[in-house]
mmCIF file with all atom_site columns, C-alpha atoms in Angstrom:
data_model
loop_
_atom_site.group_PDB
_atom_site.id
_atom_site.type_symbol
_atom_site.label_atom_id
_atom_site.label_alt_id
_atom_site.label_comp_id
_atom_site.label_asym_id
_atom_site.label_entity_id
_atom_site.label_seq_id
_atom_site.pdbx_PDB_ins_code
_atom_site.Cartn_x
_atom_site.Cartn_y
_atom_site.Cartn_z
_atom_site.occupancy
_atom_site.B_iso_or_equiv
_atom_site.pdbx_formal_charge
_atom_site.auth_seq_id
_atom_site.auth_comp_id
_atom_site.auth_asym_id
_atom_site.auth_atom_id
_atom_site.pdbx_PDB_model_num
ATOM 1   C CA . ASN A 1 1   ? 113.598 -71.055 55.304 1.00 0.00 ? 190 ASN A CA 1
ATOM 2   C CA . ARG A 1 2   ? 109.994 -72.203 54.990 1.00 0.00 ? 191 ARG A CA 1
ATOM 3   C CA . LYS A 1 3   ? 108.433 -73.760 58.050 1.00 0.00 ? 192 LYS A CA 1
ATOM 4   C CA . ILE A 1 4   ? 105.130 -75.473 58.682 1.00 0.00 ? 193 ILE A CA 1
ATOM 5   C CA . LEU A 1 5   ? 103.312 -74.687 61.906 1.00 0.00 ? 194 LEU A CA 1
ATOM 6   C CA . LEU A 1 6   ? 100.986 -77.097 63.691 1.00 0.00 ? 195 LEU A CA 1
ATOM 7   C CA . PHE A 1 7   ? 98.704  -75.695 66.385 1.00 0.00 ? 196 PHE A CA 1
ATOM 8   C CA . TYR A 1 8   ? 97.225  -78.272 68.740 1.00 0.00 ? 197 TYR A CA 1
ATOM 9   C CA . ARG A 1 9   ? 95.792  -78.882 72.177 1.00 0.00 ? 198 ARG A CA 1
ATOM 10  C CA . GLU A 1 10  ? 96.707  -81.636 74.575 1.00 0.00 ? 199 GLU A CA 1
ATOM 11  C CA . GLU A 1 11  ? 93.689  -83.522 75.854 1.00 0.00 ? 200 GLU A CA 1
ATOM 12  C CA . ARG A 1 12  ? 95.136  -83.720 79.380 1.00 0.00 ? 201 ARG A CA 1
ATOM 13  C CA . ASP A 1 13  ? 95.639  -79.947 79.625 1.00 0.00 ? 202 ASP A CA 1
ATOM 14  C CA . LYS A 1 14  ? 92.596  -78.666 81.542 1.00 0.00 ? 203 LYS A CA 1
ATOM 15  C CA . ARG A 1 15  ? 93.583  -75.027 80.856 1.00 0.00 ? 204 ARG A CA 1
ATOM 16  C CA . GLY A 1 16  ? 93.134  -75.595 77.114 1.00 0.00 ? 205 GLY A CA 1
ATOM 17  C CA . SER A 1 17  ? 96.576  -74.241 76.213 1.00 0.00 ? 206 SER A CA 1
ATOM 18  C CA . VAL A 1 18  ? 97.389  -74.012 72.526 1.00 0.00 ? 207 VAL A CA 1
ATOM 19  C CA . ARG A 1 19  ? 100.719 -75.663 71.683 1.00 0.00 ? 208 ARG A CA 1
ATOM 20  C CA . VAL A 1 20  ? 102.862 -75.083 68.606 1.00 0.00 ? 209 VAL A CA 1
ATOM 21  C CA . ALA A 1 21  ? 105.039 -77.576 66.717 1.00 0.00 ? 210 ALA A CA 1
ATOM 22  C CA . VAL A 1 22  ? 107.331 -76.686 63.814 1.00 0.00 ? 211 VAL A CA 1
ATOM 23  C CA . SER A 1 23  ? 108.379 -78.716 60.753 1.00 0.00 ? 212 SER A CA 1
ATOM 24  C CA . LYS A 1 24  ? 110.488 -78.084 57.659 1.00 0.00 ? 213 LYS A CA 1
ATOM 25  C CA . ASP A 1 25  ? 109.019 -81.014 55.697 1.00 0.00 ? 214 ASP A CA 1
ATOM 26  C CA . GLY A 1 26  ? 105.447 -81.346 57.019 1.00 0.00 ? 215 GLY A CA 1
ATOM 27  C CA . VAL A 1 27  ? 106.164 -84.864 58.309 1.00 0.00 ? 216 VAL A CA 1
ATOM 28  C CA . LEU A 1 28  ? 108.446 -84.510 61.328 1.00 0.00 ? 217 LEU A CA 1
ATOM 29  C CA . PHE A 1 29  ? 107.309 -81.913 63.865 1.00 0.00 ? 218 PHE A CA 1
ATOM 30  C CA . GLN A 1 30  ? 109.203 -80.623 66.895 1.00 0.00 ? 219 GLN A CA 1
ATOM 31  C CA . PRO A 1 31  ? 107.249 -79.009 69.723 1.00 0.00 ? 220 PRO A CA 1
ATOM 32  C CA . ALA A 1 32  ? 108.194 -75.369 70.245 1.00 0.00 ? 221 ALA A CA 1
ATOM 33  C CA . ALA A 1 33  ? 109.779 -74.519 73.600 1.00 0.00 ? 222 ALA A CA 1
ATOM 34  C CA . GLN A 1 34  ? 106.725 -72.494 74.569 1.00 0.00 ? 223 GLN A CA 1
ATOM 35  C CA . GLY A 1 35  ? 103.081 -72.777 73.592 1.00 0.00 ? 224 GLY A CA 1
ATOM 36  C CA . ALA A 1 36  ? 101.248 -69.989 71.834 1.00 0.00 ? 225 ALA A CA 1
ATOM 37  C CA . VAL A 1 37  ? 100.440 -67.024 74.076 1.00 0.00 ? 226 VAL A CA 1
ATOM 38  C CA . PHE A 1 38  ? 96.989  -65.502 73.610 1.00 0.00 ? 227 PHE A CA 1
ATOM 39  C CA . LEU A 1 39  ? 96.179  -62.132 75.121 1.00 0.00 ? 228 LEU A CA 1
ATOM 40  C CA . GLY A 1 40  ? 92.561  -61.011 75.294 1.00 0.00 ? 229 GLY A CA 1
ATOM 41  C CA . PRO A 1 41  ? 91.256  -57.655 74.051 1.00 0.00 ? 230 PRO A CA 1
ATOM 42  C CA . LYS A 1 42  ? 92.291  -55.962 77.327 1.00 0.00 ? 231 LYS A CA 1
ATOM 43  C CA . GLY A 1 43  ? 95.855  -57.338 77.242 1.00 0.00 ? 232 GLY A CA 1
ATOM 44  C CA . LYS A 1 44  ? 95.325  -60.018 79.903 1.00 0.00 ? 233 LYS A CA 1
ATOM 45  C CA . SER A 1 45  ? 95.913  -63.720 79.242 1.00 0.00 ? 234 SER A CA 1
ATOM 46  C CA . GLU A 1 46  ? 92.961  -65.223 77.409 1.00 0.00 ? 235 GLU A CA 1
ATOM 47  C CA . ARG A 1 47  ? 91.106  -67.981 79.258 1.00 0.00 ? 236 ARG A CA 1
ATOM 48  C CA . MET A 1 48  ? 91.904  -70.665 76.679 1.00 0.00 ? 237 MET A CA 1
ATOM 49  C CA . ALA A 1 49  ? 89.477  -73.219 78.154 1.00 0.00 ? 238 ALA A CA 1
ATOM 50  C CA . ASN A 1 50  ? 86.710  -70.889 76.854 1.00 0.00 ? 239 ASN A CA 1
ATOM 51  C CA . CYS A 1 51  ? 88.188  -70.707 73.332 1.00 0.00 ? 240 CYS A CA 1
ATOM 52  C CA . HIS A 1 52  ? 87.351  -73.166 70.574 1.00 0.00 ? 241 HIS A CA 1
ATOM 53  C CA . ASP A 1 53  ? 86.867  -73.634 66.840 1.00 0.00 ? 242 ASP A CA 1
ATOM 54  C CA . PHE A 1 54  ? 90.114  -71.926 65.822 1.00 0.00 ? 243 PHE A CA 1
ATOM 55  C CA . ARG A 1 55  ? 90.546  -70.905 62.180 1.00 0.00 ? 244 ARG A CA 1
ATOM 56  C CA . PHE A 1 56  ? 93.966  -69.740 61.012 1.00 0.00 ? 245 PHE A CA 1
ATOM 57  C CA . ALA A 1 57  ? 95.243  -67.845 57.964 1.00 0.00 ? 246 ALA A CA 1
ATOM 58  C CA . LYS A 1 58  ? 98.413  -66.141 56.775 1.00 0.00 ? 247 LYS A CA 1
ATOM 59  C CA . SER A 1 59  ? 97.920  -62.495 55.898 1.00 0.00 ? 248 SER A CA 1
ATOM 60  C CA . THR A 1 60  ? 100.191 -60.004 54.177 1.00 0.00 ? 249 THR A CA 1
ATOM 61  C CA . ASN A 1 61  ? 101.507 -58.633 57.471 1.00 0.00 ? 250 ASN A CA 1
ATOM 62  C CA . GLY A 1 62  ? 101.471 -61.705 59.723 1.00 0.00 ? 251 GLY A CA 1
ATOM 63  C CA . TYR A 1 63  ? 98.914  -64.248 60.853 1.00 0.00 ? 252 TYR A CA 1
ATOM 64  C CA . VAL A 1 64  ? 95.269  -64.124 61.894 1.00 0.00 ? 253 VAL A CA 1
ATOM 65  C CA . PHE A 1 65  ? 93.236  -66.477 64.090 1.00 0.00 ? 254 PHE A CA 1
ATOM 66  C CA . PHE A 1 66  ? 89.447  -66.379 64.342 1.00 0.00 ? 255 PHE A CA 1
ATOM 67  C CA . TYR A 1 67  ? 87.974  -68.310 67.249 1.00 0.00 ? 256 TYR A CA 1
ATOM 68  C CA . LEU A 1 68  ? 84.811  -68.591 69.287 1.00 0.00 ? 257 LEU A CA 1
ATOM 69  C CA . TYR A 1 69  ? 84.904  -67.479 72.903 1.00 0.00 ? 258 TYR A CA 1
ATOM 70  C CA . THR A 1 70  ? 82.185  -68.901 75.146 1.00 0.00 ? 259 THR A CA 1
ATOM 71  C CA . GLN A 1 71  ? 81.207  -67.364 78.449 1.00 0.00 ? 260 GLN A CA 1
ATOM 72  C CA . GLY A 1 72  ? 77.908  -67.707 80.278 1.00 0.00 ? 261 GLY A CA 1
ATOM 73  C CA . GLY A 1 73  ? 76.414  -69.689 77.396 1.00 0.00 ? 262 GLY A CA 1
ATOM 74  C CA . LYS A 1 74  ? 77.059  -66.871 74.879 1.00 0.00 ? 263 LYS A CA 1
ATOM 75  C CA . HIS A 1 75  ? 79.435  -67.225 71.925 1.00 0.00 ? 264 HIS A CA 1
ATOM 76  C CA . SER A 1 76  ? 81.362  -64.284 70.551 1.00 0.00 ? 265 SER A CA 1
ATOM 77  C CA . LEU A 1 77  ? 83.708  -64.311 67.615 1.00 0.00 ? 266 LEU A CA 1
ATOM 78  C CA . ARG A 1 78  ? 87.197  -62.985 68.306 1.00 0.00 ? 267 ARG A CA 1
ATOM 79  C CA . ARG A 1 79  ? 90.123  -62.212 66.081 1.00 0.00 ? 268 ARG A CA 1
ATOM 80  C CA . ALA A 1 80  ? 93.742  -62.432 67.212 1.00 0.00 ? 269 ALA A CA 1
ATOM 81  C CA . LEU A 1 81  ? 96.732  -61.149 65.258 1.00 0.00 ? 270 LEU A CA 1
ATOM 82  C CA . SER A 1 82  ? 100.386 -62.161 65.381 1.00 0.00 ? 271 SER A CA 1
ATOM 83  C CA . ARG A 1 83  ? 103.572 -61.296 63.533 1.00 0.00 ? 272 ARG A CA 1
ATOM 84  C CA . ASP A 1 84  ? 105.409 -64.487 64.620 1.00 0.00 ? 273 ASP A CA 1
ATOM 85  C CA . ALA A 1 85  ? 102.559 -67.033 65.138 1.00 0.00 ? 274 ALA A CA 1
ATOM 86  C CA . ALA A 1 86  ? 103.653 -67.502 68.765 1.00 0.00 ? 275 ALA A CA 1
ATOM 87  C CA . ARG A 1 87  ? 102.356 -64.414 70.590 1.00 0.00 ? 276 ARG A CA 1
ATOM 88  C CA . TRP A 1 88  ? 98.766  -63.458 69.751 1.00 0.00 ? 277 TRP A CA 1
ATOM 89  C CA . GLN A 1 89  ? 96.749  -60.376 70.647 1.00 0.00 ? 278 GLN A CA 1
ATOM 90  C CA . ALA A 1 90  ? 92.958  -60.432 70.407 1.00 0.00 ? 279 ALA A CA 1
ATOM 91  C CA . ASP A 1 91  ? 91.888  -57.006 69.283 1.00 0.00 ? 280 ASP A CA 1
ATOM 92  C CA . ASN A 1 92  ? 88.127  -57.119 69.520 1.00 0.00 ? 281 ASN A CA 1
ATOM 93  C CA . TYR A 1 93  ? 84.886  -59.044 69.615 1.00 0.00 ? 282 TYR A CA 1
ATOM 94  C CA . ILE A 1 94  ? 83.695  -59.160 66.049 1.00 0.00 ? 283 ILE A CA 1
ATOM 95  C CA . THR A 1 95  ? 80.075  -60.110 66.588 1.00 0.00 ? 284 THR A CA 1
ATOM 96  C CA . GLU A 1 96  ? 77.878  -62.524 68.441 1.00 0.00 ? 285 GLU A CA 1
ATOM 97  C CA . VAL A 1 97  ? 77.800  -65.675 66.328 1.00 0.00 ? 286 VAL A CA 1
ATOM 98  C CA . ARG A 1 98  ? 76.778  -69.263 66.851 1.00 0.00 ? 287 ARG A CA 1
ATOM 99  C CA . GLU A 1 99  ? 79.214  -71.078 64.540 1.00 0.00 ? 288 GLU A CA 1
ATOM 100 C CA . PRO A 1 100 ? 82.880  -70.888 63.505 1.00 0.00 ? 289 PRO A CA 1
ATOM 101 C CA . THR A 1 101 ? 84.087  -68.334 60.987 1.00 0.00 ? 290 THR A CA 1
ATOM 102 C CA . VAL A 1 102 ? 87.043  -68.918 58.668 1.00 0.00 ? 291 VAL A CA 1
ATOM 103 C CA . PRO A 1 103 ? 89.237  -66.131 57.244 1.00 0.00 ? 292 PRO A CA 1
ATOM 104 C CA . VAL A 1 104 ? 90.388  -66.428 53.647 1.00 0.00 ? 293 VAL A CA 1
ATOM 105 C CA . ALA A 1 105 ? 94.155  -66.931 53.488 1.00 0.00 ? 294 ALA A CA 1
ATOM 106 C CA . GLY A 1 106 ? 95.925  -64.275 51.476 1.00 0.00 ? 295 GLY A CA 1
ATOM 107 C CA . THR A 1 107 ? 93.645  -61.333 52.163 1.00 0.00 ? 296 THR A CA 1
ATOM 108 C CA . GLY A 1 108 ? 95.484  -58.049 52.416 1.00 0.00 ? 297 GLY A CA 1
ATOM 109 C CA . LYS A 1 109 ? 95.631  -55.249 54.933 1.00 0.00 ? 298 LYS A CA 1
ATOM 110 C CA . ASN A 1 110 ? 93.043  -53.127 53.093 1.00 0.00 ? 299 ASN A CA 1
ATOM 111 C CA . HIS A 1 111 ? 90.422  -55.827 52.596 1.00 0.00 ? 300 HIS A CA 1
ATOM 112 C CA . TYR A 1 112 ? 89.481  -58.945 54.545 1.00 0.00 ? 301 TYR A CA 1
ATOM 113 C CA . VAL A 1 113 ? 87.135  -61.765 53.569 1.00 0.00 ? 302 VAL A CA 1
ATOM 114 C CA . ALA A 1 114 ? 85.610  -64.502 55.760 1.00 0.00 ? 303 ALA A CA 1
ATOM 115 C CA . TYR A 1 115 ? 82.871  -67.132 55.727 1.00 0.00 ? 304 TYR A CA 1
ATOM 116 C CA . ALA A 1 116 ? 80.593  -67.762 58.726 1.00 0.00 ? 305 ALA A CA 1
ATOM 117 C CA . GLY A 1 117 ? 78.691  -71.006 59.309 1.00 0.00 ? 306 GLY A CA 1
ATOM 118 C CA . GLY A 1 118 ? 75.317  -71.888 60.763 1.00 0.00 ? 307 GLY A CA 1
ATOM 119 C CA . LYS A 1 119 ? 72.037  -72.623 58.986 1.00 0.00 ? 308 LYS A CA 1
ATOM 120 C CA . GLY A 1 120 ? 73.899  -71.548 55.854 1.00 0.00 ? 309 GLY A CA 1
ATOM 121 C CA . ILE A 1 121 ? 77.328  -70.164 55.013 1.00 0.00 ? 310 ILE A CA 1
ATOM 122 C CA . LEU A 1 122 ? 77.458  -66.381 54.914 1.00 0.00 ? 311 LEU A CA 1
ATOM 123 C CA . PHE A 1 123 ? 80.005  -64.261 53.058 1.00 0.00 ? 312 PHE A CA 1
ATOM 124 C CA . GLY A 1 124 ? 81.554  -61.424 55.047 1.00 0.00 ? 313 GLY A CA 1
ATOM 125 C CA . SER A 1 125 ? 83.952  -58.631 54.259 1.00 0.00 ? 314 SER A CA 1
ATOM 126 C CA . SER A 1 126 ? 85.763  -55.937 56.188 1.00 0.00 ? 315 SER A CA 1
ATOM 127 C CA . PRO A 1 127 ? 87.868  -52.933 55.250 1.00 0.00 ? 316 PRO A CA 1
ATOM 128 C CA . ASP A 1 128 ? 90.045  -53.272 58.366 1.00 0.00 ? 317 ASP A CA 1
ATOM 129 C CA . GLY A 1 129 ? 89.425  -56.711 59.926 1.00 0.00 ? 318 GLY A CA 1
ATOM 130 C CA . ARG A 1 130 ? 87.555  -55.156 62.855 1.00 0.00 ? 319 ARG A CA 1
ATOM 131 C CA . ARG A 1 131 ? 84.216  -54.040 61.463 1.00 0.00 ? 320 ARG A CA 1
ATOM 132 C CA . TRP A 1 132 ? 82.500  -56.825 59.534 1.00 0.00 ? 321 TRP A CA 1
ATOM 133 C CA . ALA A 1 133 ? 79.453  -56.962 57.316 1.00 0.00 ? 322 ALA A CA 1
ATOM 134 C CA . PHE A 1 134 ? 78.013  -60.409 56.615 1.00 0.00 ? 323 PHE A CA 1
ATOM 135 C CA . ASP A 1 135 ? 75.467  -60.883 53.845 1.00 0.00 ? 324 ASP A CA 1
ATOM 136 C CA . LYS A 1 136 ? 72.016  -61.837 55.081 1.00 0.00 ? 325 LYS A CA 1
ATOM 137 C CA . LYS A 1 137 ? 71.475  -64.372 52.272 1.00 0.00 ? 326 LYS A CA 1
ATOM 138 C CA . PRO A 1 138 ? 73.661  -67.517 52.538 1.00 0.00 ? 327 PRO A CA 1
ATOM 139 C CA . ILE A 1 139 ? 75.865  -68.483 49.606 1.00 0.00 ? 328 ILE A CA 1
ATOM 140 C CA . VAL A 1 140 ? 75.562  -72.187 50.573 1.00 0.00 ? 329 VAL A CA 1
ATOM 141 C CA . THR A 1 141 ? 72.558  -73.804 52.275 1.00 0.00 ? 330 THR A CA 1
ATOM 142 C CA . PRO A 1 142 ? 71.946  -77.352 53.563 1.00 0.00 ? 331 PRO A CA 1
ATOM 143 C CA . ARG A 1 143 ? 70.655  -79.814 50.969 1.00 0.00 ? 332 ARG A CA 1
ATOM 144 C CA . LYS A 1 144 ? 68.278  -82.572 52.021 1.00 0.00 ? 333 LYS A CA 1
ATOM 145 C CA . GLY A 1 145 ? 69.625  -86.019 51.190 1.00 0.00 ? 334 GLY A CA 1
ATOM 146 C CA . PHE A 1 146 ? 73.247  -84.832 50.809 1.00 0.00 ? 335 PHE A CA 1
ATOM 147 C CA . PHE A 1 147 ? 76.333  -84.695 53.061 1.00 0.00 ? 336 PHE A CA 1
ATOM 148 C CA . ASP A 1 148 ? 75.642  -81.066 53.919 1.00 0.00 ? 337 ASP A CA 1
ATOM 149 C CA . ASN A 1 149 ? 72.162  -81.498 55.395 1.00 0.00 ? 338 ASN A CA 1
ATOM 150 C CA . GLY A 1 150 ? 72.801  -79.931 58.813 1.00 0.00 ? 339 GLY A CA 1
ATOM 151 C CA . THR A 1 151 ? 74.615  -77.038 60.448 1.00 0.00 ? 340 THR A CA 1
ATOM 152 C CA . LEU A 1 152 ? 77.282  -75.891 57.992 1.00 0.00 ? 341 LEU A CA 1
ATOM 153 C CA . ILE A 1 153 ? 80.803  -75.327 59.330 1.00 0.00 ? 342 ILE A CA 1
ATOM 154 C CA . PRO A 1 154 ? 83.474  -73.617 57.191 1.00 0.00 ? 343 PRO A CA 1
ATOM 155 C CA . ALA A 1 155 ? 86.792  -75.437 57.699 1.00 0.00 ? 344 ALA A CA 1
ATOM 156 C CA . ALA A 1 156 ? 89.248  -73.590 55.427 1.00 0.00 ? 345 ALA A CA 1
ATOM 157 C CA . SER A 1 157 ? 89.374  -71.138 52.558 1.00 0.00 ? 346 SER A CA 1
ATOM 158 C CA . TRP A 1 158 ? 92.026  -69.685 50.259 1.00 0.00 ? 347 TRP A CA 1
ATOM 159 C CA . PHE A 1 159 ? 92.447  -67.891 46.969 1.00 0.00 ? 348 PHE A CA 1
ATOM 160 C CA . SER A 1 160 ? 93.489  -69.862 43.883 1.00 0.00 ? 349 SER A CA 1
ATOM 161 C CA . PRO A 1 161 ? 94.057  -68.732 40.275 1.00 0.00 ? 350 PRO A CA 1
ATOM 162 C CA . GLU A 1 162 ? 90.566  -70.053 39.423 1.00 0.00 ? 351 GLU A CA 1
ATOM 163 C CA . GLY A 1 163 ? 88.807  -68.300 42.321 1.00 0.00 ? 352 GLY A CA 1
ATOM 164 C CA . THR A 1 164 ? 88.165  -68.745 46.031 1.00 0.00 ? 353 THR A CA 1
ATOM 165 C CA . VAL A 1 165 ? 88.188  -72.264 47.478 1.00 0.00 ? 354 VAL A CA 1
ATOM 166 C CA . LEU A 1 166 ? 85.860  -72.937 50.427 1.00 0.00 ? 355 LEU A CA 1
ATOM 167 C CA . VAL A 1 167 ? 85.992  -76.232 52.323 1.00 0.00 ? 356 VAL A CA 1
ATOM 168 C CA . TYR A 1 168 ? 83.088  -76.930 54.672 1.00 0.00 ? 357 TYR A CA 1
ATOM 169 C CA . TYR A 1 169 ? 81.304  -79.781 56.427 1.00 0.00 ? 358 TYR A CA 1
ATOM 170 C CA . ALA A 1 170 ? 77.971  -80.338 58.127 1.00 0.00 ? 359 ALA A CA 1
ATOM 171 C CA . ARG A 1 171 ? 77.221  -81.221 61.725 1.00 0.00 ? 360 ARG A CA 1
ATOM 172 C CA . GLY A 1 172 ? 73.960  -82.945 62.642 1.00 0.00 ? 361 GLY A CA 1
ATOM 173 C CA . GLY A 1 173 ? 71.215  -83.159 60.075 1.00 0.00 ? 362 GLY A CA 1
#
């Protein structure tokens, strides 16, 4: 009973709603009857037009979304959790950041790992997914004359038998 979820936004939707489509084969997708519901840290509907740069991962007890929330020119990183990938609850503001952060798929409930972008990619860890510590020294920095000469954006990450895989790209440069 494996299913593949596709989260997307419709360009015409000015509210910025996040829609969900489901597939059994990864080729044919059927839109879900209802879009994803995001509740902010205080339990009220999240203003989705202010949310961007979503990063998704499966965890041992459900799903996790990291996303940037912009208000008044300030960006804050938020984390939302879900058991069914349809109804999401943001539980806190992680930190004030300037670039997207990607969780590592497969992290457990006693240890979380993430990578944050910017002038370099920073490694972060958390014992509970709420309080984060990001290293001050980047593990990846822009390289002049290469594809990653610019602001580094982590796109996805997961564990493999050989180690952690990190996919990133550069913007600008």
